[in-house]
Structures are given as structure tokens and as C-alpha cells.
Short mmCIF file of C-alpha atoms and ligand atoms in Angstrom, two decimals:
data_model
loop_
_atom_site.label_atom_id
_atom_site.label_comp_id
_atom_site.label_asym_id
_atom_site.label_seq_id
_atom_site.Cartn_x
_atom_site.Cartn_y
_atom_site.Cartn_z
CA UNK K 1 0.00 0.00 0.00
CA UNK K 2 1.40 3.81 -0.52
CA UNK K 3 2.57 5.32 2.32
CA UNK K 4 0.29 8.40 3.19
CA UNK K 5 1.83 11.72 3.56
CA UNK K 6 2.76 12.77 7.08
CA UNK K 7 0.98 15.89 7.33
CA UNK K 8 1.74 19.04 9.80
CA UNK K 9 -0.55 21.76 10.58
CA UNK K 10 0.09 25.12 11.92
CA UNK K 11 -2.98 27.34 13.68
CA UNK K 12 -4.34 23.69 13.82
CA UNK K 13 -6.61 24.37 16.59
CA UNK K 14 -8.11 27.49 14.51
CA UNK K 15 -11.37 28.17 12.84
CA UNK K 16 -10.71 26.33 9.58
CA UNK K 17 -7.29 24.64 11.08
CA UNK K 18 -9.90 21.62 13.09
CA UNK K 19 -11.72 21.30 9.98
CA UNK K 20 -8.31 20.91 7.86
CA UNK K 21 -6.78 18.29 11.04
CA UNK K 22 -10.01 16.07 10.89
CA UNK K 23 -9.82 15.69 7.13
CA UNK K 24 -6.11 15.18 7.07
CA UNK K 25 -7.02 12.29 9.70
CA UNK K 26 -10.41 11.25 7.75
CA UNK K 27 -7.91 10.69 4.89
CA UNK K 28 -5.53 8.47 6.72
CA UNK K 29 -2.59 10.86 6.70
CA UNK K 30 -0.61 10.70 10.05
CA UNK K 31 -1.48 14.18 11.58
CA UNK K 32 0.57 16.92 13.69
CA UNK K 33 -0.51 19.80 15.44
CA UNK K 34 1.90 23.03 16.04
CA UNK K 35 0.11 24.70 18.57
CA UNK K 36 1.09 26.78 21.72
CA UNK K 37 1.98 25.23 25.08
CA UNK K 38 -1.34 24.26 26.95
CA UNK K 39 -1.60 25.82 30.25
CA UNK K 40 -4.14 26.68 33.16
CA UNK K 41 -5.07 30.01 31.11
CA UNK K 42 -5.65 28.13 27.68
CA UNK K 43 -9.65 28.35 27.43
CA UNK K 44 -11.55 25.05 27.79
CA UNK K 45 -12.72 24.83 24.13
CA UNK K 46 -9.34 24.42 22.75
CA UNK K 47 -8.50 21.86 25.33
CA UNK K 48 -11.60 19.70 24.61
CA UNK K 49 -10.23 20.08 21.38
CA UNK K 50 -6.87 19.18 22.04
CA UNK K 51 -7.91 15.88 23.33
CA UNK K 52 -10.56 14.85 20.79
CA UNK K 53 -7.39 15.56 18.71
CA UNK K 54 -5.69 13.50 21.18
CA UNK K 55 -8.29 10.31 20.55
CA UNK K 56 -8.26 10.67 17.16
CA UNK K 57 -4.70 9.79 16.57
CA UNK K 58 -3.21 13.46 16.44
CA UNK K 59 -0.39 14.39 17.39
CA UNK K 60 0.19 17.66 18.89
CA UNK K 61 3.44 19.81 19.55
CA UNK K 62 3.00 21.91 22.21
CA UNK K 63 5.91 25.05 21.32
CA UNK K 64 6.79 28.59 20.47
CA UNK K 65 6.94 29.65 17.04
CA UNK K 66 10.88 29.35 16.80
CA UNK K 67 13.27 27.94 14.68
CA UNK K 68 14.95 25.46 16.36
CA UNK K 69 11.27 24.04 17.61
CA UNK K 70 9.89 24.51 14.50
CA UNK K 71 12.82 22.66 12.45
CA UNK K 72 12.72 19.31 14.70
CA UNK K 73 8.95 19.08 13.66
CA UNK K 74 9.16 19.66 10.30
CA UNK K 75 11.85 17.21 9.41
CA UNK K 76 9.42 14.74 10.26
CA UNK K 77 6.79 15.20 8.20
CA UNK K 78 6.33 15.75 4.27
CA UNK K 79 3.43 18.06 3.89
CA UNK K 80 3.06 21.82 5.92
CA UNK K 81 -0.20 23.06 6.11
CA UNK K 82 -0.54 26.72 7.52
CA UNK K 83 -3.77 28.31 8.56
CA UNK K 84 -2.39 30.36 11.96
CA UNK K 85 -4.82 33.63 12.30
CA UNK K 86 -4.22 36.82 9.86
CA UNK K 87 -2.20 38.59 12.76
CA UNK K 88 0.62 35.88 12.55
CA UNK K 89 0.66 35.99 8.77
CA UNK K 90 4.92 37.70 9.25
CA UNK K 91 5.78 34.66 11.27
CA UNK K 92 5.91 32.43 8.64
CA UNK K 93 8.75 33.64 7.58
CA UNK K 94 10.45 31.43 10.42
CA UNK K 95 8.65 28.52 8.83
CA UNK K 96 9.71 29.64 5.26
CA UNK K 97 13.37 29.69 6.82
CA UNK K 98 12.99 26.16 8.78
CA UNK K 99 11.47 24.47 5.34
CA UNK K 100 14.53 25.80 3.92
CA UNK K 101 16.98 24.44 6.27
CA UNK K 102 15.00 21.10 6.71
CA UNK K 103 14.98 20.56 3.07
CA UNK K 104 12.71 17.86 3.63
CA UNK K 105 9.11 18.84 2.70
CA UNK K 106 7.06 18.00 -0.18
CA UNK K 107 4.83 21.45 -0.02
CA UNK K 108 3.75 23.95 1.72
CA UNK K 109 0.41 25.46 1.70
CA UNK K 110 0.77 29.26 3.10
CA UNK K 111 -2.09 30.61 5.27
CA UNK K 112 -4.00 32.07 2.25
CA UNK K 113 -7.34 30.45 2.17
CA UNK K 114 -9.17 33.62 0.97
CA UNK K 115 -9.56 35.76 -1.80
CA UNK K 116 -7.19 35.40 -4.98
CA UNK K 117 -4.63 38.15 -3.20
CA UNK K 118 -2.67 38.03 -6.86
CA UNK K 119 -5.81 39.00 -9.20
CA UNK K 120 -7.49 42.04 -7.12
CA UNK K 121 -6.77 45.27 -5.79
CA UNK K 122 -9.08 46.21 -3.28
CA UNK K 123 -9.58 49.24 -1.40
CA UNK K 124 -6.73 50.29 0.89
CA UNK K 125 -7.29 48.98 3.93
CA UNK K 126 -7.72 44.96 2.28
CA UNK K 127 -4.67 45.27 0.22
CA UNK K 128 -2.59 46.35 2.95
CA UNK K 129 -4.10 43.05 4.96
CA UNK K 130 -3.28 41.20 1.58
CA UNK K 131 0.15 43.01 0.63
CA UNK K 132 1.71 40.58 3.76
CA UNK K 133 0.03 37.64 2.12
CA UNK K 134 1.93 38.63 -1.29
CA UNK K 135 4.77 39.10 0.62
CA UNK K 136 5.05 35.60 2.18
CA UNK K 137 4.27 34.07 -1.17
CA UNK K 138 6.92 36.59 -3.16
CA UNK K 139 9.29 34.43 0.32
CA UNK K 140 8.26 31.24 -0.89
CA UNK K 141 8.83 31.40 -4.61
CA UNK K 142 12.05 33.13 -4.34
CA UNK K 143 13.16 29.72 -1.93
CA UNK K 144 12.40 27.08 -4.03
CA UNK K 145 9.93 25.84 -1.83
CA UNK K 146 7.17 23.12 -3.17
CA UNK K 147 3.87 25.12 -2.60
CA UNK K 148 0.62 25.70 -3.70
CA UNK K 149 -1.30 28.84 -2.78
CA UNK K 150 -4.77 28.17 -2.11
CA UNK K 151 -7.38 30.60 -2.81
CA UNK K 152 -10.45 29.00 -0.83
CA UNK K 153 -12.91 32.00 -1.42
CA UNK K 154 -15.83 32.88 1.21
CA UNK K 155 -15.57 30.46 4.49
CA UNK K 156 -19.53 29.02 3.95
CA UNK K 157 -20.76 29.19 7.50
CA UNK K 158 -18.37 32.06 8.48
CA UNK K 159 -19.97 34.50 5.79
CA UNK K 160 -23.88 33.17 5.92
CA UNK K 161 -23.33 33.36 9.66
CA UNK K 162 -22.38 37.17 9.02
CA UNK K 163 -24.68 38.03 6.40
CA UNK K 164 -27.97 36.68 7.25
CA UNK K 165 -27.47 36.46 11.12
CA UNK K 166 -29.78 33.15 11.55
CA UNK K 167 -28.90 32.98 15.22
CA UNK K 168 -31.07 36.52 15.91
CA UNK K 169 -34.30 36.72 15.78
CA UNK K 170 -34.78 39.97 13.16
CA UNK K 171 -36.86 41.07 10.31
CA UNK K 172 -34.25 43.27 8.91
CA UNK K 173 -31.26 41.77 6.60
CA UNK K 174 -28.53 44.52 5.24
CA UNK K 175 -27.16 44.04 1.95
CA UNK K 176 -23.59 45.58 0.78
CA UNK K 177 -24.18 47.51 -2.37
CA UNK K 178 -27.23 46.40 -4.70
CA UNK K 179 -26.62 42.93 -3.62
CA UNK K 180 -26.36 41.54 -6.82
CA UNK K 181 -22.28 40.71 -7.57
CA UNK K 182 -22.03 37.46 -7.15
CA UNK K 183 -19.68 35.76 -4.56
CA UNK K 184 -18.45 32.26 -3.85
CA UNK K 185 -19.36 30.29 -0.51
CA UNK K 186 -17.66 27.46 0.31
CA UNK K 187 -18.65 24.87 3.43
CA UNK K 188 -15.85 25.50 5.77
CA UNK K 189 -15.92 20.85 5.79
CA UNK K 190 -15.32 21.09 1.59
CA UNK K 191 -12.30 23.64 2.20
CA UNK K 192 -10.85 20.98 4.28
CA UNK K 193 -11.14 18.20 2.25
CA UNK K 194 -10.33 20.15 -0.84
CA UNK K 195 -7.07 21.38 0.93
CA UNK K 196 -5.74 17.72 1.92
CA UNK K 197 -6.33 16.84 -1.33
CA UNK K 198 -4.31 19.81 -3.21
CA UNK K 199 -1.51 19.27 -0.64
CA UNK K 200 -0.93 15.51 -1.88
CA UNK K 201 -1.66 15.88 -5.81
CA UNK K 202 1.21 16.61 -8.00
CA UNK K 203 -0.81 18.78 -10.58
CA UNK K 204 -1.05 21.68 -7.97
CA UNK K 205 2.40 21.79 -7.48
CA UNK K 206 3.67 25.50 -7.70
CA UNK K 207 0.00 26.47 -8.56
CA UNK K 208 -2.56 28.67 -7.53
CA UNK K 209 -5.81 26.38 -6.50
CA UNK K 210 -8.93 28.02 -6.61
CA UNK K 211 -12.26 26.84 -5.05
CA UNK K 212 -14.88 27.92 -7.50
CA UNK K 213 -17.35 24.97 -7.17
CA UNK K 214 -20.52 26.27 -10.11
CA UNK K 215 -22.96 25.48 -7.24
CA UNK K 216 -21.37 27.68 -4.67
CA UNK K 217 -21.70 30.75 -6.82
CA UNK K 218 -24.32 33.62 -5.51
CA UNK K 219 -25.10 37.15 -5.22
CA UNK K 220 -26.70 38.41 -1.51
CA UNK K 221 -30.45 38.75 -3.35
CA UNK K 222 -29.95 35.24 -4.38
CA UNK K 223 -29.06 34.12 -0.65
CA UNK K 224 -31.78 36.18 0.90
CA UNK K 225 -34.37 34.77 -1.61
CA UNK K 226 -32.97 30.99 -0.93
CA UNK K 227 -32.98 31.29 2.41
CA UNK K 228 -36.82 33.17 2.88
CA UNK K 229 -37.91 30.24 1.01
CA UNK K 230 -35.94 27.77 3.73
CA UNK K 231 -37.25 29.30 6.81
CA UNK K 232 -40.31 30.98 5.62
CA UNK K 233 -39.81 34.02 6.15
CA UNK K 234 -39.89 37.14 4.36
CA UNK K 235 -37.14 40.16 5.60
CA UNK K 236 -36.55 43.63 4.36
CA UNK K 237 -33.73 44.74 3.10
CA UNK K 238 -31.28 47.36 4.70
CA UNK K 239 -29.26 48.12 1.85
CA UNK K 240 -25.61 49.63 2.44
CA UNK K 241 -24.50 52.03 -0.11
CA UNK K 242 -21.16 51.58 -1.97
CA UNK K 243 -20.47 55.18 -0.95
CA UNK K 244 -20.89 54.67 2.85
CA UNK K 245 -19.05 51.60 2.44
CA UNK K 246 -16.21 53.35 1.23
CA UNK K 247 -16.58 56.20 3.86
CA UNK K 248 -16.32 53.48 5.78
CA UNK K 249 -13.28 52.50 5.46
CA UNK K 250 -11.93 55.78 5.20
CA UNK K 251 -12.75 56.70 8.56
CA UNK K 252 -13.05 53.92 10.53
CA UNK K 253 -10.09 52.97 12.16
CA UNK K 254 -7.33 50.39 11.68
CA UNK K 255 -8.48 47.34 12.05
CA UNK K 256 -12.34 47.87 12.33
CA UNK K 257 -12.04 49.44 8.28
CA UNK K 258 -10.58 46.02 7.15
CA UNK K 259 -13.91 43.80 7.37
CA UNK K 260 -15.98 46.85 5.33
CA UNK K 261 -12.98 46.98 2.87
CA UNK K 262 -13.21 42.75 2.96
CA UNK K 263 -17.38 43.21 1.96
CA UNK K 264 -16.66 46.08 -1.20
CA UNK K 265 -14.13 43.95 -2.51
CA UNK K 266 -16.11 40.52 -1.96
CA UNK K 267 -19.84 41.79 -1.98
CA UNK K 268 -19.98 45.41 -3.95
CA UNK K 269 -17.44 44.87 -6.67
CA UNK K 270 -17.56 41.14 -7.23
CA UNK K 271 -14.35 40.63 -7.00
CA UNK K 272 -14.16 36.64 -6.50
CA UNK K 273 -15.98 36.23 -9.76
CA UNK K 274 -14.26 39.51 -11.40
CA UNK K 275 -11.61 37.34 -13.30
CA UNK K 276 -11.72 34.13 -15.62
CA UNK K 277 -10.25 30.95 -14.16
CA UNK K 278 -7.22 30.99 -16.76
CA UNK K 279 -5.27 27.84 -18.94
CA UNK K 280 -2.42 28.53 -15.87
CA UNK K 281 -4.84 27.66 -13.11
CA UNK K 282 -6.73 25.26 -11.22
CA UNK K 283 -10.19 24.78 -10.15
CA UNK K 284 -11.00 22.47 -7.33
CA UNK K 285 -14.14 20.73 -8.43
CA UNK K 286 -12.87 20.41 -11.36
CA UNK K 287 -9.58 18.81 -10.32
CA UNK K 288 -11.88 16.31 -7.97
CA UNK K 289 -14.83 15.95 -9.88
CA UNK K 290 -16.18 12.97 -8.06
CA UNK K 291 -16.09 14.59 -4.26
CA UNK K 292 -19.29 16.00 -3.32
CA UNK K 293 -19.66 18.92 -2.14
CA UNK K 294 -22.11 20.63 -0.36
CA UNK K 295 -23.88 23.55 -2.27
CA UNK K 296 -25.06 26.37 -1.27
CA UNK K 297 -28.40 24.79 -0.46
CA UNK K 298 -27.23 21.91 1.27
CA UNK K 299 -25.64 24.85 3.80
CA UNK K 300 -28.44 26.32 4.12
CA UNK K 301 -30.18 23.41 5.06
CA UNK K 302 -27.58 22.48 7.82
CA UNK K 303 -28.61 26.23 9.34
CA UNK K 304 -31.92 24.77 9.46
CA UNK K 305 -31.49 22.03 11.61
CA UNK K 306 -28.17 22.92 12.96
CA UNK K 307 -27.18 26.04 12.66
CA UNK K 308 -22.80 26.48 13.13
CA UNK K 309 -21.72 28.97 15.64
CA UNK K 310 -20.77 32.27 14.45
CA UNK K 311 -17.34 33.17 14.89
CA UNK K 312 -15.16 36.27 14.53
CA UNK K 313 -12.06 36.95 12.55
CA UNK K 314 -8.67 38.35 14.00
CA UNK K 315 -7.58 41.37 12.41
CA UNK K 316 -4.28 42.92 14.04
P1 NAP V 401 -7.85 31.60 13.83
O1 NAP V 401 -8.90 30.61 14.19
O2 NAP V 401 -8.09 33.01 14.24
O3 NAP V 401 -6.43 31.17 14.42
C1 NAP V 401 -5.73 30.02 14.00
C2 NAP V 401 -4.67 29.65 15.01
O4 NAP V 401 -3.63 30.61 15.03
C3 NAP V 401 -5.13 29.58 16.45
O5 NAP V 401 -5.88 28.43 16.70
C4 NAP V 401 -3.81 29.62 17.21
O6 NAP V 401 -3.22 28.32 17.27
C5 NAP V 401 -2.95 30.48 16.27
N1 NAP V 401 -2.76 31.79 16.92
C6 NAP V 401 -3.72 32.69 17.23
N2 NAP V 401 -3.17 33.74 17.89
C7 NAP V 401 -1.85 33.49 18.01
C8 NAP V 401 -0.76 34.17 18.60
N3 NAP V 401 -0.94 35.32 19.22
N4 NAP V 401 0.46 33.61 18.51
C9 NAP V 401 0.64 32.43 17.89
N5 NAP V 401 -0.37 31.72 17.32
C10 NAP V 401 -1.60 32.24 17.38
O7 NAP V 401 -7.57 31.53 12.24
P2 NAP V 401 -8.64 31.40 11.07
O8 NAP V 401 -9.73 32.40 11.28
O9 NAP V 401 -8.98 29.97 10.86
O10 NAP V 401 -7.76 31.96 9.83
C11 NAP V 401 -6.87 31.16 9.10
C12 NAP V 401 -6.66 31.78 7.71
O11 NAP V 401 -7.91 31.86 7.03
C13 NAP V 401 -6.12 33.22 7.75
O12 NAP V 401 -5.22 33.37 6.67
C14 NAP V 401 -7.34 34.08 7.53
O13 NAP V 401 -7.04 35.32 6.91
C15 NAP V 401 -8.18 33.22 6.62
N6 NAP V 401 -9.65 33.44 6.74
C16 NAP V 401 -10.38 33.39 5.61
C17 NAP V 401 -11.76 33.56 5.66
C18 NAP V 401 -12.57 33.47 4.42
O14 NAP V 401 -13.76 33.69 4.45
N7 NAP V 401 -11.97 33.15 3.30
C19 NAP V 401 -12.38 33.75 6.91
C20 NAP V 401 -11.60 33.76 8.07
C21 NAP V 401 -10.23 33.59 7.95
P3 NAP V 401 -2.76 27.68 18.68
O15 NAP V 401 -3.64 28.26 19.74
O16 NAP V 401 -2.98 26.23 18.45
O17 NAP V 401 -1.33 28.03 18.87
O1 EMF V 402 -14.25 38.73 8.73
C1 EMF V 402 -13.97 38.82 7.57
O2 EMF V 402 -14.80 39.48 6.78
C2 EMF V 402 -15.91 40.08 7.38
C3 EMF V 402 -16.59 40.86 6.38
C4 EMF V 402 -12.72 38.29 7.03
C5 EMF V 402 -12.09 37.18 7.67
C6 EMF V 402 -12.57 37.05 6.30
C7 EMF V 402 -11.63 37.00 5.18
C8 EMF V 402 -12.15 36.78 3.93
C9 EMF V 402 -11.31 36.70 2.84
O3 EMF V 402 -11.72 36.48 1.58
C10 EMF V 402 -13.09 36.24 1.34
C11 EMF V 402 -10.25 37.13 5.35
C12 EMF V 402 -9.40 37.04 4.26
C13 EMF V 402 -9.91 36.84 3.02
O4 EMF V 402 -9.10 36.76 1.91
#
């Protein structure tokens, strides 16, 4: 039988880091877990998680994100997966430099995992948030390191969660410009499994992945309208201009104008559906045409009966 990948995660214990661990273990790969020393202040959540981790077969690395830690772990595995939060984005330039030194790994897989960072320029506040993203790929390409650079699109639950607010009971839904760019939502489970896939296939080496699945594809009207017909329920519509958007994130200030700058570029100008999926990249439903994902329905219908906890994003 072929020997599975041994498969490391960074920001394991993160929003889309435990989906990305369970898959990696779902798909037999011997797991590990970089996470931060566990101690009497770490919150409860992330030490139930930490041992259903534990009974699953994971293994976690309790450290500090420093070289000589970092180096031991990642000479003994073949695959580095990292998803650590937006405000640790810089620090993996230690892992860039460990990879290096190891010499070891198969590919990397940056913490991306959003819009394509290459193909848009946002307003300011989003491209300075995506300018360190460039930056750490710009790192990896000038080492020579295996990657591929993932560009996942809308987290599913994350972004229903934030747009339609199922968990409060309101009449009232606001819309970012005239609601009708369309935007890609993926189920945060489907990222995962996409992501272990890319990280073992040898066509997405050194290529940019994008999750554009045709059934994930929707404008806000068209999510509204879905989901008043799931829940029966008609609401009105508190539509936010482009203009106050962008006064916005003028005047807000830093980091509270990044998420408004993160809606105009998603929401108002369309910007995940703003370019064609070119001969140089790759698509993942199309690269795994028999996994089945869950459309934009099916997620809907999971809200229904069991709706996933909102969560918020880290910023600075
Ligand atoms: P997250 O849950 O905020 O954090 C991931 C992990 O980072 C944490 O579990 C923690 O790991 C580690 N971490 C947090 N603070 C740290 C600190 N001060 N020092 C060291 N490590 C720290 O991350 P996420 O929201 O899943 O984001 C992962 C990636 O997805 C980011 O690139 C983000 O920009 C992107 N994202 C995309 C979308 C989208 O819709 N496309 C939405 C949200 C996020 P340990 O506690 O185990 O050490
Ligand atoms: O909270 C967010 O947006 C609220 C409007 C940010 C965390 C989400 C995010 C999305 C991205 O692309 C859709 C972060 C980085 C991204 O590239």
C-alpha cells in the first residue's frame, strides 16, 4: 500500500485549522498539530479540542513559534499546512526559513485560504491586509519551496453566519451595495477536504488552487431569496450604499475598516468572480470531480437544523 503523507498543521486548533486536522485524519494521513503550550489560562474549548485531537490519533506539539522548535517538527513530516490567524501571517517567515533548512518537505500550503490576493486590488485597507500575504508568497517562490497557494474564497458558514445572522431573531437583513455581484461560498468541511487533497496531488504543485465549485456561486439577493424560502420568512432589506461603504473605510479605524474593505471587494465589486479561471490555473471541483460537495443549499439546510456557531475573525 502507498505510504500516506505525514501531514503538519500550523494554527491547527483554529477556525478552519480543526476542519483541515479532521480531514487530514479522515484521509488516513498521520497528523501533527503546532500549537502553543497548553496551560491553566488556555480556554476550555481548545483543550476539549486538544484531546478529541488526542483520541483521534493526532499528534500535537505543544511550542513557540521558533526555529529550532519549529525545524525538529518539520523534518518529520512531508506536507506543511498553515492556517495560523491573519495577525501571525509575518511569522511564517520562520517557517519559510525552517522548510529551507530542513529541506525535507514535499509542499507547503501558506495561510491564504481567501480571496485570490494576486488577481485584485481592493480598497486600501484589504490590500494592505493582503500586501503581507503577497509578501510571504513573493518568500516562498524566491526559496524554491514546493507550494501551492490556495485561494479558498468565502468560508460558507463564516460569511452566511455574518450576512444573514440566523442565530437573531430579526426582520431586517442589510445588503452591501445592490446585492447583486455574485460571490463564492464554500462549506468550511469542503475547504478541508479540498485542501488535503491539493496538498498531496502533484498537478497543484507551484500552482494557484482556486475553489470555484458552479454550485457555490451567488449574489446576496440570491441568498436572501434561498434562504426566505428555507425558513419561511420574508425580511426587508437594509441596503448599504457603496459610498458609505467606502466612507467606511476611510474613517473607521485600523483594524475595524478592514472587514468593510473585505465586503466592497467581496460583496460590492464582485471581485471573486471579477476574473476568468485561466489555462495557468486550477479549479477544485474540477480537479476532484467525483467529491461531493455541499452547495449552497445543502448549507443552508444544515442552518436549518443545525445552525454552526458564528465566529469572529482576527484582524491585528
Ligand atoms: P484563527 O482561528 O483566528 O487562528 C488560528 C490559530 O492561530 C489559532 O488556533 C492559534 O493556534 C494560532 N494563533 C492565534 N493567535 C496566536 C498568537 N498570538 N500567537 C501564535 N499563534 C496564534 O484563524 P482562522 O480564522 O482559521 O484563519 C486562518 C486563515 O484563514 C487566515 O489566513 C485568515 O485570513 C483566513 N480566513 C479566511 C476567511 C474566508 O472567508 N476566506 C475567513 C476567516 C479567515 P494555537 O492556539 O494552536 O497556537
Ligand atoms: O471577517 C472577515 O470578513 C468580514 C466581512 C474576514 C475574515 C474574512 C476573510 C475573507 C477573505 O476572503 C473572502 C479574510 C481574508 C480573506 O481573503
Amino acid at each position: 500500500m502507498e505510504k500516506k503523507n505525514r501531514i503538519l498543521v500550523f494554527g491547527g486548533t483554529g477556525y478552519i485549522g480543526k476542519n483541515i486536522v479532521k480531514a487530514s485524519v479522515s484521509l488516513g494521513h498521520p497528523t501533527l498539530v503546532y500549537t502553543r503550550p497548553l496551560n491553566s489560562q488556555t480556554c476550555p474549548s481548545k483543550t476539549q479540542l486538544c484531546n478529541d485531537f488526542n483520541s483521534m490519533g493526532v499528534t500535537l506539539v505543544q511550542g513557540e513559534l521558533e526555529h529550532d522548535q519549529i525545524l525538529k517538527v518539520i523534518k518529520q513530516v512531508d506536507i506543511v499546512i498553515c492556517v495560523l490567524a491573519y495577525p501571525q501571517v509575518m511569522e511564517q517567515l520562520k517557517i519559510i526559513d525552517a522548510i529551507k533548512v530542513a529541506g525535507n518537505i514535499k509542499r507547503f500550503l501558506p495561510s491564504d485560504f481567501g480571496v485570490e490576493e494576486d488577481r485584485i486590488n481592493p480598497l486600501p485597507p484589504f490590500q494592505a491586509f493582503l500586501d503581507k500575504k503577497r509578501n510571504i508568497r513573493r518568500e516562498i517562490e524566491a526559496a524554491g519551496i514546493p507550494y501551492t497557494f490556495v485561494s479558498a474564497n468565502c468560508f460558507g458558514a463564516y460569511f452566511v453566519n455574518y450576512l444573514l445572522r440566523p442565530y437573531e431573531k430579526r426582520d431586517k437583513i442589510a445588503v452591501y451595495g445592490n446585492g447583486e455581484s455574485k460571490a463564492v461560498l464554500n462549506y468550511e468541511e469542503d475547504i478541508a477536504m479540498y485542501t488535503i487533497k491539493v496538498a498531496n496531488d502533484p498537478r497543484t504543485c507551484n500552482r494557484i488552487v482556486i475553489y470555484r465549485p458552479s454550485k457555490n456561486i451567488i449574489s446576496q439577493n440570491e441568498l436572501i431569496s434561498l434562504w426566505e424560502q428555507k425558513c419561511g420568512q420574508n425580511f426587508r432589506k437594509d441596503f448599504v450604499t457603496e459610498e458609505e461603504i467606502v466612507k467606511q473605510s476611510e474613517t473607521l479605524p485600523h483594524p475595524e475598516n478592514i472587514p468593510v474593505s473585505i465586503l466592497h471587494s467581496v460583496f460590492v465589486r464582485g471581485d471573486l468572480m471579477a476574473f476568468e479561471i485561466g489555462e495557468e490555473d486550477l479549479e477544485a471541483s474540477e480537479l476532484y470531480p467525483d467529491y461531493n460537495y455541499t452547495s449552497i443549499h445543502q448549507l443552508l439546510d444544515i442552518f436549518l437544523v443545525n445552525p454552526p456557531a458564528p465566529a469572529s475573525a482576527a484582524f491585528q
